[in-house]
Structures are given as structure tokens and as C-alpha cells.
mmCIF file of C-alpha atoms in Angstrom:
data_model
loop_
_atom_site.group_PDB
_atom_site.id
_atom_site.type_symbol
_atom_site.label_atom_id
_atom_site.label_comp_id
_atom_site.label_asym_id
_atom_site.label_seq_id
_atom_site.Cartn_x
_atom_site.Cartn_y
_atom_site.Cartn_z
ATOM 1 C CA MET A 1397 -12.204 -22.989 21.133
ATOM 2 C CA ASP A 1398 -14.642 -25.481 19.639
ATOM 3 C CA GLU A 1399 -18.397 -25.035 19.745
ATOM 4 C CA THR A 1400 -19.620 -28.550 19.005
ATOM 5 C CA PRO A 1401 -23.369 -28.815 18.267
ATOM 6 C CA ASN A 1402 -25.661 -31.050 20.263
ATOM 7 C CA ARG A 1403 -27.442 -33.996 18.682
ATOM 8 C CA SER A 1404 -30.427 -32.023 17.413
ATOM 9 C CA GLU A 1405 -28.204 -29.295 15.916
ATOM 10 C CA ALA A 1406 -25.594 -31.525 14.288
ATOM 11 C CA GLY A 1407 -25.116 -31.728 10.548
ATOM 12 C CA VAL A 1408 -25.708 -35.493 10.495
ATOM 13 C CA ALA A 1409 -29.337 -36.393 9.970
ATOM 14 C CA ALA A 1410 -30.519 -38.377 12.993
ATOM 15 C CA ASP A 1411 -31.570 -41.968 12.276
ATOM 16 C CA PRO A 1412 -34.037 -42.827 15.045
ATOM 17 C CA GLY A 1413 -33.322 -46.550 14.727
ATOM 18 C CA PHE A 1414 -29.526 -46.358 14.632
ATOM 19 C CA THR A 1415 -27.417 -47.443 17.615
ATOM 20 C CA LEU A 1416 -23.632 -47.381 17.767
ATOM 21 C CA TYR A 1417 -21.759 -49.898 19.923
ATOM 22 C CA ILE A 1418 -18.276 -48.790 20.979
ATOM 23 C CA ASP A 1419 -15.461 -51.110 22.040
ATOM 24 C CA ALA A 1420 -14.571 -49.966 25.572
ATOM 25 C CA ASN A 1421 -11.177 -51.710 25.772
ATOM 26 C CA PRO A 1422 -9.117 -48.579 24.931
ATOM 27 C CA LEU A 1423 -10.693 -46.890 27.970
ATOM 28 C CA ALA A 1424 -9.235 -49.471 30.375
ATOM 29 C CA ASP A 1425 -5.792 -47.916 30.756
ATOM 30 C CA ARG A 1426 -5.018 -45.965 33.898
ATOM 31 C CA HIS A 1427 -3.629 -42.987 31.988
ATOM 32 C CA LEU A 1428 -5.722 -42.122 28.957
ATOM 33 C CA THR A 1429 -3.042 -41.125 26.482
ATOM 34 C CA GLY A 1430 -2.969 -41.743 22.747
ATOM 35 C CA ILE A 1431 -5.605 -44.258 21.701
ATOM 36 C CA GLY A 1432 -7.426 -44.180 25.021
ATOM 37 C CA ARG A 1433 -7.699 -40.392 24.936
ATOM 38 C CA TYR A 1434 -8.774 -40.460 21.291
ATOM 39 C CA THR A 1435 -11.513 -42.976 22.127
ATOM 40 C CA ALA A 1436 -12.801 -40.877 25.022
ATOM 41 C CA ARG A 1437 -12.929 -37.757 22.847
ATOM 42 C CA VAL A 1438 -14.784 -39.614 20.095
ATOM 43 C CA VAL A 1439 -17.255 -41.057 22.617
ATOM 44 C CA LEU A 1440 -18.152 -37.587 23.911
ATOM 45 C CA SER A 1441 -18.667 -36.193 20.405
ATOM 46 C CA LEU A 1442 -20.644 -39.210 19.192
ATOM 47 C CA ALA A 1443 -22.899 -38.957 22.258
ATOM 48 C CA ARG A 1444 -24.164 -35.666 20.842
ATOM 49 C CA LEU A 1445 -25.219 -37.380 17.615
ATOM 50 C CA VAL A 1446 -26.497 -40.908 18.212
ATOM 51 C CA PRO A 1447 -27.392 -43.382 21.005
ATOM 52 C CA LEU A 1448 -24.284 -45.187 22.271
ATOM 53 C CA ARG A 1449 -23.771 -48.563 23.917
ATOM 54 C CA PHE A 1450 -20.484 -50.107 25.042
ATOM 55 C CA PHE A 1451 -19.052 -53.609 24.823
ATOM 56 C CA SER A 1452 -15.919 -55.519 25.721
ATOM 57 C CA ASN A 1453 -14.941 -59.094 24.867
ATOM 58 C CA GLY A 1454 -18.434 -60.459 24.224
ATOM 59 C CA LYS A 1455 -20.064 -58.497 27.064
ATOM 60 C CA GLU A 1456 -22.148 -55.333 27.086
ATOM 61 C CA LEU A 1457 -21.297 -52.655 29.645
ATOM 62 C CA LEU A 1458 -24.434 -51.199 31.253
ATOM 63 C CA LEU A 1459 -23.736 -47.594 32.202
ATOM 64 C CA LYS A 1460 -24.764 -46.389 35.649
ATOM 65 C CA GLY A 1461 -26.684 -43.310 34.533
ATOM 66 C CA GLU A 1462 -26.567 -40.953 31.568
ATOM 67 C CA LEU A 1463 -23.352 -40.114 29.742
ATOM 68 C CA ASP A 1464 -22.313 -36.508 30.323
ATOM 69 C CA PRO A 1465 -21.317 -35.098 26.890
ATOM 70 C CA ASN A 1466 -19.218 -32.250 28.351
ATOM 71 C CA LEU A 1467 -16.155 -32.277 26.104
ATOM 72 C CA ASP A 1468 -13.766 -30.879 28.704
ATOM 73 C CA GLN A 1469 -14.557 -33.231 31.567
ATOM 74 C CA ASP A 1470 -11.965 -35.442 33.290
ATOM 75 C CA LEU A 1471 -11.310 -38.138 30.677
ATOM 76 C CA GLY A 1472 -9.671 -40.484 33.160
ATOM 77 C CA ALA A 1473 -12.783 -40.387 35.357
ATOM 78 C CA LEU A 1474 -14.965 -40.928 32.283
ATOM 79 C CA GLY A 1475 -12.951 -43.979 31.257
ATOM 80 C CA ARG A 1476 -13.074 -45.464 34.751
ATOM 81 C CA TRP A 1477 -16.831 -44.851 34.961
ATOM 82 C CA ILE A 1478 -17.503 -46.641 31.675
ATOM 83 C CA TRP A 1479 -15.035 -49.462 32.352
ATOM 84 C CA SER A 1480 -16.457 -50.193 35.811
ATOM 85 C CA SER A 1481 -19.980 -50.703 34.465
ATOM 86 C CA ARG A 1482 -21.854 -53.958 35.104
ATOM 87 C CA ARG A 1483 -21.326 -56.526 32.347
ATOM 88 C CA VAL A 1484 -23.952 -58.765 30.779
ATOM 89 C CA PRO A 1485 -23.761 -61.082 27.751
ATOM 90 C CA LEU A 1486 -23.892 -59.097 24.510
ATOM 91 C CA ALA A 1487 -27.375 -59.641 23.054
ATOM 92 C CA PRO A 1488 -28.014 -60.060 19.316
ATOM 93 C CA PRO A 1489 -27.668 -56.604 17.722
ATOM 94 C CA SER A 1490 -30.508 -54.879 15.927
ATOM 95 C CA ALA A 1491 -30.446 -54.562 12.157
ATOM 96 C CA ARG A 1492 -29.813 -50.818 12.467
ATOM 97 C CA SER A 1493 -26.725 -51.051 14.641
ATOM 98 C CA ALA A 1494 -23.006 -50.773 14.035
ATOM 99 C CA GLY A 1495 -19.797 -51.428 15.940
ATOM 100 C CA LEU A 1496 -16.758 -49.179 16.366
ATOM 101 C CA PHE A 1497 -13.360 -50.657 17.291
ATOM 102 C CA GLY A 1498 -10.784 -48.145 18.514
ATOM 103 C CA CYS A 1499 -7.780 -50.470 18.411
ATOM 104 C CA LEU A 1500 -7.598 -54.273 18.095
ATOM 105 C CA ARG A 1501 -10.617 -56.354 17.177
ATOM 106 C CA PRO A 1502 -11.641 -60.045 16.934
ATOM 107 C CA VAL A 1503 -11.780 -61.836 13.607
ATOM 108 C CA GLU A 1504 -15.484 -62.627 13.980
ATOM 109 C CA LYS A 1505 -18.065 -59.944 13.267
ATOM 110 C CA LEU A 1506 -20.419 -58.847 16.015
ATOM 111 C CA PHE A 1507 -22.554 -56.197 14.315
ATOM 112 C CA PRO A 1508 -24.225 -55.664 10.929
ATOM 113 C CA VAL A 1509 -21.538 -53.153 9.940
ATOM 114 C CA GLU A 1510 -18.269 -52.418 11.692
ATOM 115 C CA MET A 1511 -15.558 -49.760 11.554
ATOM 116 C CA SER A 1512 -11.965 -49.850 12.800
ATOM 117 C CA ILE A 1513 -9.976 -46.743 13.703
ATOM 118 C CA LEU A 1514 -6.482 -46.782 12.179
ATOM 119 C CA HIS A 1515 -4.081 -44.773 14.329
ATOM 120 C CA ASP A 1516 -0.625 -45.779 13.100
ATOM 121 C CA PHE A 1517 1.538 -48.705 12.042
ATOM 122 C CA THR A 1518 4.437 -48.332 14.446
ATOM 123 C CA PRO A 1519 4.881 -52.076 15.233
ATOM 124 C CA LEU A 1520 5.525 -52.607 11.521
ATOM 125 C CA VAL A 1521 7.373 -49.407 10.610
ATOM 126 C CA VAL A 1522 9.662 -49.142 13.662
ATOM 127 C CA PRO A 1523 9.399 -52.657 15.131
ATOM 128 C CA TRP A 1524 12.419 -52.255 17.414
ATOM 129 C CA THR A 1525 10.451 -49.739 19.494
ATOM 130 C CA HIS A 1526 8.050 -52.456 20.724
ATOM 131 C CA TYR A 1527 8.185 -55.793 22.490
ATOM 132 C CA GLU A 1528 7.838 -58.907 20.339
ATOM 133 C CA LYS A 1529 4.442 -59.692 21.892
ATOM 134 C CA THR A 1530 3.108 -56.332 20.751
ATOM 135 C CA ARG A 1531 4.621 -56.722 17.293
ATOM 136 C CA GLY A 1532 2.986 -60.133 16.908
ATOM 137 C CA MET A 1533 -0.383 -58.907 18.128
ATOM 138 C CA PHE A 1534 -0.522 -56.074 15.641
ATOM 139 C CA ARG A 1535 0.861 -58.146 12.778
ATOM 140 C CA GLY A 1536 -2.163 -60.387 13.230
ATOM 141 C CA PHE A 1537 -4.492 -57.423 13.432
ATOM 142 C CA PHE A 1538 -3.201 -55.683 10.310
ATOM 143 C CA ALA A 1539 -2.973 -58.878 8.253
ATOM 144 C CA LYS A 1540 -6.173 -60.631 9.280
ATOM 145 C CA SER A 1541 -8.640 -59.355 11.869
ATOM 146 C CA LEU A 1542 -8.771 -55.820 10.415
ATOM 147 C CA LEU A 1543 -10.223 -57.359 7.251
ATOM 148 C CA SER A 1544 -13.409 -58.229 9.161
ATOM 149 C CA SER A 1545 -14.253 -54.527 9.394
ATOM 150 C CA ASP A 1546 -16.476 -53.121 6.666
ATOM 151 C CA CYS A 1547 -14.674 -49.781 6.706
ATOM 152 C CA ALA A 1548 -11.935 -47.918 8.537
ATOM 153 C CA LEU A 1549 -11.229 -44.367 9.596
ATOM 154 C CA ALA A 1550 -7.618 -43.184 9.391
ATOM 155 C CA VAL A 1551 -6.571 -40.336 11.678
ATOM 156 C CA SER A 1552 -4.363 -38.812 8.968
ATOM 157 C CA HIS A 1553 -3.646 -39.070 5.263
ATOM 158 C CA ALA A 1554 -0.245 -40.556 6.118
ATOM 159 C CA THR A 1555 -1.908 -43.357 8.080
ATOM 160 C CA LYS A 1556 -4.216 -44.135 5.160
ATOM 161 C CA ALA A 1557 -1.237 -44.177 2.797
ATOM 162 C CA ASP A 1558 0.623 -46.554 5.118
ATOM 163 C CA ALA A 1559 -2.401 -48.837 5.172
ATOM 164 C CA GLY A 1560 -2.067 -49.107 1.388
ATOM 165 C CA TRP A 1561 1.230 -51.009 1.647
ATOM 166 C CA LEU A 1562 1.145 -52.458 5.170
ATOM 167 C CA THR A 1563 -2.288 -54.106 5.081
ATOM 168 C CA PRO A 1564 -4.463 -55.768 2.432
ATOM 169 C CA PHE A 1565 -7.392 -53.578 3.501
ATOM 170 C CA PRO A 1566 -8.914 -51.813 0.449
ATOM 171 C CA GLN A 1567 -8.064 -48.119 0.206
ATOM 172 C CA ASP A 1568 -11.552 -47.242 -1.036
ATOM 173 C CA ARG A 1569 -12.986 -48.420 2.288
ATOM 174 C CA ILE A 1570 -10.823 -46.038 4.331
ATOM 175 C CA VAL A 1571 -11.989 -42.511 5.122
ATOM 176 C CA VAL A 1572 -9.747 -39.832 6.656
ATOM 177 C CA ALA A 1573 -10.686 -37.445 9.447
ATOM 178 C CA HIS A 1574 -8.034 -35.474 11.295
ATOM 179 C CA SER A 1575 -8.429 -35.631 15.050
ATOM 180 C CA GLY A 1576 -9.428 -32.733 17.235
ATOM 181 C CA PRO A 1577 -7.286 -31.514 20.143
ATOM 182 C CA SER A 1578 -6.568 -33.791 23.082
ATOM 183 C CA LEU A 1579 -7.432 -31.121 25.671
ATOM 184 C CA CYS A 1580 -9.136 -27.721 25.971
ATOM 185 C CA VAL A 1581 -11.719 -28.555 23.305
ATOM 186 C CA GLU A 1582 -14.364 -25.934 24.121
ATOM 187 C CA SER A 1583 -12.465 -23.696 26.537
ATOM 188 C CA HIS A 1584 -9.139 -23.509 28.340
ATOM 189 C CA CYS A 1585 -8.969 -25.888 31.293
ATOM 190 C CA ASP A 1586 -6.900 -23.217 33.061
ATOM 191 C CA ASP A 1587 -7.942 -19.674 32.225
ATOM 192 C CA GLY A 1588 -5.710 -17.865 34.704
ATOM 193 C CA PRO A 1589 -2.941 -15.516 33.599
ATOM 194 C CA ALA A 1590 0.265 -17.170 32.414
ATOM 195 C CA GLU A 1591 3.585 -15.444 31.797
ATOM 196 C CA ARG A 1592 5.749 -16.895 29.047
ATOM 197 C CA ARG A 1593 9.199 -18.239 29.915
ATOM 198 C CA PRO A 1594 11.311 -18.196 26.721
ATOM 199 C CA ASP A 1595 14.032 -20.265 28.404
ATOM 200 C CA VAL A 1596 11.731 -23.264 28.967
ATOM 201 C CA GLY A 1597 10.749 -25.937 26.435
ATOM 202 C CA LEU A 1598 8.038 -28.586 26.845
ATOM 203 C CA VAL A 1599 7.816 -32.213 25.717
ATOM 204 C CA VAL A 1600 4.541 -34.142 26.005
ATOM 205 C CA SER A 1601 4.866 -37.860 25.352
ATOM 206 C CA THR A 1602 5.363 -41.249 26.919
ATOM 207 C CA LEU A 1603 9.052 -41.967 27.543
ATOM 208 C CA GLU A 1604 9.479 -44.815 25.078
ATOM 209 C CA PRO A 1605 11.793 -45.495 22.103
ATOM 210 C CA ARG A 1606 9.542 -44.265 19.282
ATOM 211 C CA LYS A 1607 9.339 -40.858 20.918
ATOM 212 C CA ASN A 1608 13.131 -40.630 20.594
ATOM 213 C CA PRO A 1609 13.789 -39.376 24.148
ATOM 214 C CA PHE A 1610 17.548 -39.906 24.339
ATOM 215 C CA PHE A 1611 18.149 -38.149 21.015
ATOM 216 C CA LEU A 1612 16.310 -35.131 22.392
ATOM 217 C CA LEU A 1613 17.975 -35.236 25.790
ATOM 218 C CA ASP A 1614 21.433 -35.481 24.227
ATOM 219 C CA TRP A 1615 20.667 -32.542 21.942
ATOM 220 C CA PHE A 1616 19.412 -30.490 24.878
ATOM 221 C CA ARG A 1617 22.594 -31.278 26.825
ATOM 222 C CA ASP A 1618 25.092 -30.660 24.004
ATOM 223 C CA SER A 1619 23.596 -27.992 21.724
ATOM 224 C CA ASP A 1620 25.401 -24.691 21.423
ATOM 225 C CA ALA A 1621 22.237 -23.102 20.051
ATOM 226 C CA LEU A 1622 20.409 -23.105 23.380
ATOM 227 C CA PRO A 1623 21.098 -20.436 26.010
ATOM 228 C CA GLU A 1624 22.708 -21.265 29.324
ATOM 229 C CA GLY A 1625 20.195 -22.032 32.046
ATOM 230 C CA ALA A 1626 17.617 -23.441 29.603
ATOM 231 C CA GLU A 1627 15.075 -25.878 31.016
ATOM 232 C CA LEU A 1628 13.180 -28.776 29.452
ATOM 233 C CA TRP A 1629 9.965 -29.954 31.102
ATOM 234 C CA TRP A 1630 8.815 -33.476 30.181
ATOM 235 C CA VAL A 1631 5.164 -34.456 30.713
ATOM 236 C CA GLY A 1632 4.249 -38.116 30.312
ATOM 237 C CA PRO A 1633 4.631 -41.524 31.959
ATOM 238 C CA LEU A 1634 7.669 -43.785 31.851
ATOM 239 C CA GLY A 1635 6.964 -46.285 29.084
ATOM 240 C CA TRP A 1636 8.403 -49.536 27.835
ATOM 241 C CA LEU A 1637 12.000 -50.333 26.885
ATOM 242 C CA THR A 1638 13.115 -47.214 28.782
ATOM 243 C CA SER A 1639 15.006 -47.235 32.062
ATOM 244 C CA ARG A 1640 14.330 -44.718 34.809
ATOM 245 C CA LYS A 1641 17.971 -45.048 35.818
ATOM 246 C CA ALA A 1642 19.107 -44.006 32.320
ATOM 247 C CA LEU A 1643 17.131 -40.751 32.679
ATOM 248 C CA GLU A 1644 18.657 -39.685 35.966
ATOM 249 C CA LYS A 1645 21.861 -38.321 34.432
ATOM 250 C CA TYR A 1646 19.862 -35.742 32.474
ATOM 251 C CA ARG A 1647 18.199 -34.005 35.405
ATOM 252 C CA ARG A 1648 21.074 -31.559 35.966
ATOM 253 C CA LEU A 1649 23.348 -30.764 33.064
ATOM 254 C CA PRO A 1650 26.316 -28.534 32.198
ATOM 255 C CA ARG A 1651 25.781 -24.832 31.457
ATOM 256 C CA GLY A 1652 23.088 -24.628 34.122
ATOM 257 C CA ARG A 1653 20.589 -26.587 32.045
ATOM 258 C CA ARG A 1654 17.960 -28.705 33.711
ATOM 259 C CA VAL A 1655 15.417 -31.383 32.740
ATOM 260 C CA ARG A 1656 12.304 -31.818 34.866
ATOM 261 C CA PHE A 1657 10.379 -35.087 34.457
ATOM 262 C CA LEU A 1658 6.873 -34.140 35.582
ATOM 263 C CA GLY A 1659 5.100 -37.448 34.927
ATOM 264 C CA VAL A 1660 1.377 -37.474 34.155
ATOM 265 C CA VAL A 1661 -0.386 -34.198 34.956
ATOM 266 C CA PRO A 1662 -4.081 -33.192 34.892
ATOM 267 C CA ASP A 1663 -5.378 -31.383 31.806
ATOM 268 C CA ARG A 1664 -5.720 -28.161 33.793
ATOM 269 C CA GLU A 1665 -2.019 -28.199 34.645
ATOM 270 C CA LEU A 1666 -1.021 -29.202 31.120
ATOM 271 C CA CYS A 1667 -3.008 -26.280 29.740
ATOM 272 C CA ARG A 1668 -1.105 -23.946 32.059
ATOM 273 C CA LEU A 1669 2.239 -25.484 31.039
ATOM 274 C CA TYR A 1670 1.506 -25.008 27.328
ATOM 275 C CA ARG A 1671 0.680 -21.346 28.013
ATOM 276 C CA THR A 1672 3.799 -20.817 30.144
ATOM 277 C CA VAL A 1673 6.646 -22.367 28.163
ATOM 278 C CA GLY A 1674 8.327 -20.513 25.319
ATOM 279 C CA TRP A 1675 8.384 -23.462 22.928
ATOM 280 C CA SER A 1676 7.657 -27.188 22.658
ATOM 281 C CA ILE A 1677 9.462 -29.983 20.851
ATOM 282 C CA TYR A 1678 8.387 -33.342 19.453
ATOM 283 C CA PRO A 1679 11.211 -35.560 18.093
ATOM 284 C CA SER A 1680 9.104 -38.643 17.316
ATOM 285 C CA LEU A 1681 10.397 -41.188 14.806
ATOM 286 C CA TYR A 1682 6.920 -41.916 13.444
ATOM 287 C CA GLU A 1683 3.387 -40.659 14.181
ATOM 288 C CA GLY A 1684 -0.139 -41.477 13.158
ATOM 289 C CA PHE A 1685 -1.312 -37.957 14.036
ATOM 290 C CA GLY A 1686 0.580 -36.009 16.736
ATOM 291 C CA PHE A 1687 -1.662 -34.642 19.513
ATOM 292 C CA PRO A 1688 1.140 -32.662 21.232
ATOM 293 C CA VAL A 1689 1.842 -30.682 18.066
ATOM 294 C CA LEU A 1690 -1.791 -29.634 17.643
ATOM 295 C CA ASP A 1691 -2.258 -28.951 21.362
ATOM 296 C CA SER A 1692 0.833 -26.749 21.456
ATOM 297 C CA LEU A 1693 -0.218 -24.727 18.416
ATOM 298 C CA ARG A 1694 -3.730 -24.240 19.811
ATOM 299 C CA HIS A 1695 -2.220 -22.785 22.985
ATOM 300 C CA GLY A 1696 -0.156 -20.327 20.939
ATOM 301 C CA THR A 1697 3.116 -22.143 21.591
ATOM 302 C CA PRO A 1698 5.584 -22.636 18.698
ATOM 303 C CA VAL A 1699 6.668 -26.230 18.023
ATOM 304 C CA LEU A 1700 9.884 -27.853 16.838
ATOM 305 C CA ALA A 1701 8.834 -31.179 15.291
ATOM 306 C CA SER A 1702 10.146 -34.122 13.304
ATOM 307 C CA TYR A 1703 9.542 -33.933 9.571
ATOM 308 C CA ASN A 1704 8.094 -37.382 8.972
ATOM 309 C CA SER A 1705 4.867 -39.400 8.758
ATOM 310 C CA ALA A 1706 1.664 -37.550 9.690
ATOM 311 C CA LEU A 1707 3.562 -34.659 11.277
ATOM 312 C CA ARG A 1708 4.191 -33.257 7.790
ATOM 313 C CA GLU A 1709 0.435 -32.587 7.495
ATOM 314 C CA PHE A 1710 0.646 -29.719 9.986
ATOM 315 C CA ASP A 1711 1.044 -26.654 7.772
ATOM 316 C CA THR A 1712 0.777 -23.480 9.787
ATOM 317 C CA PRO A 1713 2.959 -20.671 11.107
ATOM 318 C CA GLY A 1714 4.587 -21.636 14.370
ATOM 319 C CA ILE A 1715 5.935 -25.072 13.435
ATOM 320 C CA HIS A 1716 9.617 -25.662 12.601
ATOM 321 C CA PHE A 1717 10.699 -29.057 11.313
ATOM 322 C CA PHE A 1718 13.885 -31.067 11.779
ATOM 323 C CA ASP A 1719 15.367 -34.498 11.065
ATOM 324 C CA PRO A 1720 14.967 -36.609 14.252
ATOM 325 C CA SER A 1721 18.273 -38.346 13.585
ATOM 326 C CA ASP A 1722 20.418 -35.243 13.011
ATOM 327 C CA PRO A 1723 20.997 -32.828 15.935
ATOM 328 C CA SER A 1724 22.317 -30.113 13.636
ATOM 329 C CA THR A 1725 18.876 -29.816 12.025
ATOM 330 C CA VAL A 1726 17.331 -29.280 15.467
ATOM 331 C CA ASP A 1727 19.762 -26.384 15.935
ATOM 332 C CA ARG A 1728 18.602 -24.926 12.614
ATOM 333 C CA ALA A 1729 14.938 -25.334 13.597
ATOM 334 C CA TRP A 1730 15.704 -23.617 16.903
ATOM 335 C CA HIS A 1731 17.408 -20.691 15.137
ATOM 336 C CA ASP A 1732 14.452 -20.412 12.707
ATOM 337 C CA PHE A 1733 12.087 -20.322 15.668
ATOM 338 C CA ARG A 1734 14.120 -17.636 17.424
ATOM 339 C CA ARG A 1735 14.356 -15.471 14.294
ATOM 340 C CA SER A 1736 10.583 -15.637 13.796
ATOM 341 C CA SER A 1737 9.758 -14.763 17.408
ATOM 342 C CA PRO A 1738 7.522 -13.335 18.596
ATOM 343 C CA ILE A 1739 4.860 -14.983 16.462
ATOM 344 C CA THR A 1740 1.101 -15.101 16.669
ATOM 345 C CA ILE A 1741 -0.185 -18.512 15.601
ATOM 346 C CA PRO A 1742 -3.478 -18.113 13.684
ATOM 347 C CA GLN A 1743 -6.155 -20.004 15.607
ATOM 348 C CA ALA A 1744 -9.092 -19.814 13.192
ATOM 349 C CA PRO A 1745 -7.682 -22.328 10.647
ATOM 350 C CA LEU A 1746 -6.819 -24.774 13.443
ATOM 351 C CA GLU A 1747 -10.269 -24.443 15.014
ATOM 352 C CA ALA A 1748 -11.978 -24.928 11.658
ATOM 353 C CA HIS A 1749 -10.038 -28.010 10.571
ATOM 354 C CA TYR A 1750 -9.234 -30.067 13.674
ATOM 355 C CA ARG A 1751 -12.695 -30.806 15.088
ATOM 356 C CA TRP A 1752 -14.082 -33.752 17.016
ATOM 357 C CA ASP A 1753 -17.599 -33.100 15.741
ATOM 358 C CA ARG A 1754 -16.288 -33.630 12.212
ATOM 359 C CA VAL A 1755 -14.710 -36.937 13.249
ATOM 360 C CA ALA A 1756 -17.986 -38.052 14.836
ATOM 361 C CA GLU A 1757 -20.026 -37.021 11.805
ATOM 362 C CA THR A 1758 -17.663 -38.913 9.491
ATOM 363 C CA ILE A 1759 -18.063 -42.064 11.587
ATOM 364 C CA VAL A 1760 -21.872 -41.853 11.679
ATOM 365 C CA GLU A 1761 -22.257 -40.930 8.014
ATOM 366 C CA THR A 1762 -19.967 -43.728 6.847
ATOM 367 C CA LEU A 1763 -21.655 -46.417 8.944
ATOM 368 C CA THR A 1764 -25.242 -45.369 8.209
ATOM 369 C CA LYS A 1765 -24.512 -45.276 4.478
ATOM 370 C CA LEU A 1766 -23.164 -48.807 4.660
ATOM 371 C CA LEU A 1767 -26.262 -49.941 6.557
ATOM 372 C CA SER A 1768 -28.530 -48.408 3.942
ATOM 373 C CA ARG A 1769 -26.746 -50.253 1.134
ATOM 374 C CA SER A 1770 -27.080 -53.802 2.380
ATOM 375 C CA GLU A 1771 -28.966 -56.063 4.716
ATOM 376 C CA PRO A 1772 -27.061 -57.379 7.728
ATOM 377 C CA SER A 1773 -25.365 -60.704 7.264
ATOM 378 C CA PRO A 1774 -27.279 -63.603 8.912
ATOM 379 C CA SER A 1775 -23.918 -64.816 10.203
ATOM 380 C CA VAL A 1776 -23.625 -61.799 12.497
ATOM 381 C CA VAL A 1777 -26.386 -62.955 14.836
ATOM 382 C CA ALA A 1778 -25.277 -66.557 14.565
ATOM 383 C CA LYS A 1779 -21.656 -65.851 15.369
ATOM 384 C CA HIS A 1780 -21.686 -63.002 17.863
ATOM 385 C CA LEU A 1781 -22.318 -65.308 20.804
ATOM 386 C CA ARG A 1782 -19.465 -67.529 19.627
ATOM 387 C CA VAL A 1783 -16.841 -64.893 20.335
ATOM 388 C CA ASP A 1784 -14.193 -66.306 22.633
ATOM 389 C CA ALA A 1785 -14.349 -63.656 25.340
ATOM 390 C CA GLY A 1786 -11.056 -61.898 25.735
ATOM 391 C CA THR A 1787 -9.175 -63.331 22.775
ATOM 392 C CA LEU A 1788 -8.375 -62.546 19.199
ATOM 393 C CA ASP A 1789 -7.656 -65.211 16.615
ATOM 394 C CA GLY A 1790 -4.674 -67.185 17.809
ATOM 395 C CA GLY A 1791 -5.345 -66.460 21.476
ATOM 396 C CA GLN A 1792 -4.350 -62.780 21.467
ATOM 397 C CA SER A 1793 -5.906 -60.888 24.359
ATOM 398 C CA VAL A 1794 -8.080 -57.846 23.677
ATOM 399 C CA GLY A 1795 -8.876 -57.164 27.324
ATOM 400 C CA ARG A 1796 -7.076 -54.879 29.761
ATOM 401 C CA SER A 1797 -3.562 -54.598 28.419
ATOM 402 C CA ALA A 1798 -0.204 -53.482 29.671
ATOM 403 C CA ARG A 1799 0.619 -49.802 29.266
ATOM 404 C CA GLU A 1800 2.318 -50.401 25.950
ATOM 405 C CA ARG A 1801 0.124 -49.212 23.091
ATOM 406 C CA ILE A 1802 0.751 -47.804 19.680
ATOM 407 C CA GLY A 1803 -0.004 -44.120 19.351
ATOM 408 C CA SER A 1804 0.482 -43.361 23.057
ATOM 409 C CA SER A 1805 1.430 -39.722 22.733
#
């Protein structure tokens, strides 16, 4: 597991005058999946490098005490703690400060230099998997408000490539840093003994159209490749454009097969599930990164995954790809997995490459270099108090949102 350095040991040279403001809006969701979980992980790693402050819709959030940088703490509790902080008007920023936006952002600049995190482009690539309101919100973000950022960090090379044709944002202002794991960063959340069950597969994702749930459930019901009595355990909340009633018919299936919808579970339980199941599967139609793939591999669990978007960047023993529109290719991936079993998934390359401290260092290095190159724009101080609290250009809300988000795996 990861051994992330503290601030004094980190590879980034500390700038005593530098302060990083982080947009707290992604932390508002009840279940920190996808973007919310990414933001929480980045916050904890950045806290080991530089002083942090938080803001939301023209207000600063004043934390009640010191931020605990423990990387394996309860992220939901962390998000609630930050989000419940007392709010005061956002004061003019210092010349050595920067802002980090984890999702949407306003058109007007608030800080001398600003970075946006680019997770994925699902509302544009697979628009039918989102409501029209969401599609419109992100069209505006990708076409206009993103351009107010001085730089961007893409969570994968595929996301950066997509930005090259789906936004006018300059490619030379986008850096890439692969994410770290979504759980068990420094140690296993559950370190008790776990016995593998080869007959059980695991899915970790929100039940929503982009995650392709009915394709997977139909394959699990109909495939002749799977043994009788196989089980599929699904971890994740019910999302948008998906009916609970439509899922009921999959709970008990022919040939003794069974699907268990487990809902949202604590990290400790998810760790145990990854270490218990014989395999995991991820049939997503499009991904910006793919937390469940990395998490499964880091727990020694082989993965069957779609061969598209950022998922193709996982190149390690233990992953077997398929076409998420062709069930016969899932059968082939399953047979490949079975022929290669048992397999030991090398952990050292995963630990070395997928690191949150590297993401945090990339953010700090990029922003401090930009600050050193230019003086802050006078318009920043003049405009930051003009931000219409809670709205983007055109009246789009950036406050607490519905559960629908891009990148919610």
C-alpha cells in the first residue's frame, strides 16, 4: 500500500506564501462516489503539501479545527465535516494563491491562477445516458466556463485526448496524472482473513445507463460460459434513468444464479468484498479513469472490463477486455480469465504508478509555476466579489446538486 510523504518530506518544494483554495461543491453529495471521492482523496494528499482553504459559490468555508490528513479515514464524514463549515464572504485572495475546481466552475475568475480537473466527457460522448439539464450544464462548462481556467489536469490520457476535440481548451495547458485508488490507500481497511469464492463476481458502480447495467445483467442471466449457481454482487446506489422495478427480475435467475444488490457499503466492507469474490466486471460504455478496475487489481482480484476510453490504459496481468455491446466477447474474456487462473497480480507496478501524492504534486507544481510566470490579473480582485453566488453563466447552479454526476463510479 501507499506510503505518502508528509508536507516536509514531499518532493514538491514548499512555498511558504502559497495557499490553495479548493472548491468544496463536489463534497456535498451524500455518497462520495466518482468526482466527490476523487476530490476528497486529492484534498487529503494536498493537505500534506500546502495550506488549504475551501470555498463554495462566493463564500469561504471556515473549518472547525485542523484537517486530519489520514488517507484512509471515512471520506463521507470528511465531506460532511467540510461542507457543514461556517460560511463567510470570500475575501480578496492573496497574490500567491490559486484555486482548484473539481467539477463545474463559474465563468468569472476568483483567484490569480486557477485549475480545473477534467474527469470525463460523458454528457457529450454518450448524451443519452444523462438528463437534458445535465447535458446543457456541461455543454456550457466545456464550451465556455472551462476556458476561464489557466490550466487543467486530466485524470487519464484518454480524457486529455477527448478534450482536444470536445473543448476549445488548449492541449498544452492540460497535464495528465492518473488517479490513485479510491480506497485502501495506505493499508487495507479490512485486514481480516478472506476466503476466495470463485463462483462470485463483483460490480462496483452506480446503477445508471453509462455503466451498462442491463447489458451485464442479461449476459449474467443468459451466458453458457458461467457455471450454475454463480452469483453477482452489485455495490453502488440506484442512479438516474434506471428503475428499481426493472432490476427486480434479475434477483433470482435460471440455473440457480443470483444477483445481490448491496447498495452503498462502507470502505471496510468493500475491501472485504474485493478480497472475497473470485472476479469483478466493469461493462462501462465510457470512462474518464475507472476506479473499480484499479481497486479490484490492487486487491488481487482479476477484472473483466470494457475495452474503450481510459480503461484501455490499464495494462497489467489480471485484466481481460471485452466489447460492452457484444455478449459473446464477455464469454471469451471469461474463458481467458478462467484459463489464466490462478493468477498473482503484480502489485509493485500499480503501487508505483497510481499514487495520490503524485496527483497532488502535479497540481501544486503546475499552479506554482504559473504563479511564478506572471503577476495576478487586477480583474481577479475586482471581480471575485461580483460572483453571483450559486450560479454559472446562464443561471446554471453550482451548489448542492442532485445525485447525477459525470464520473460517478
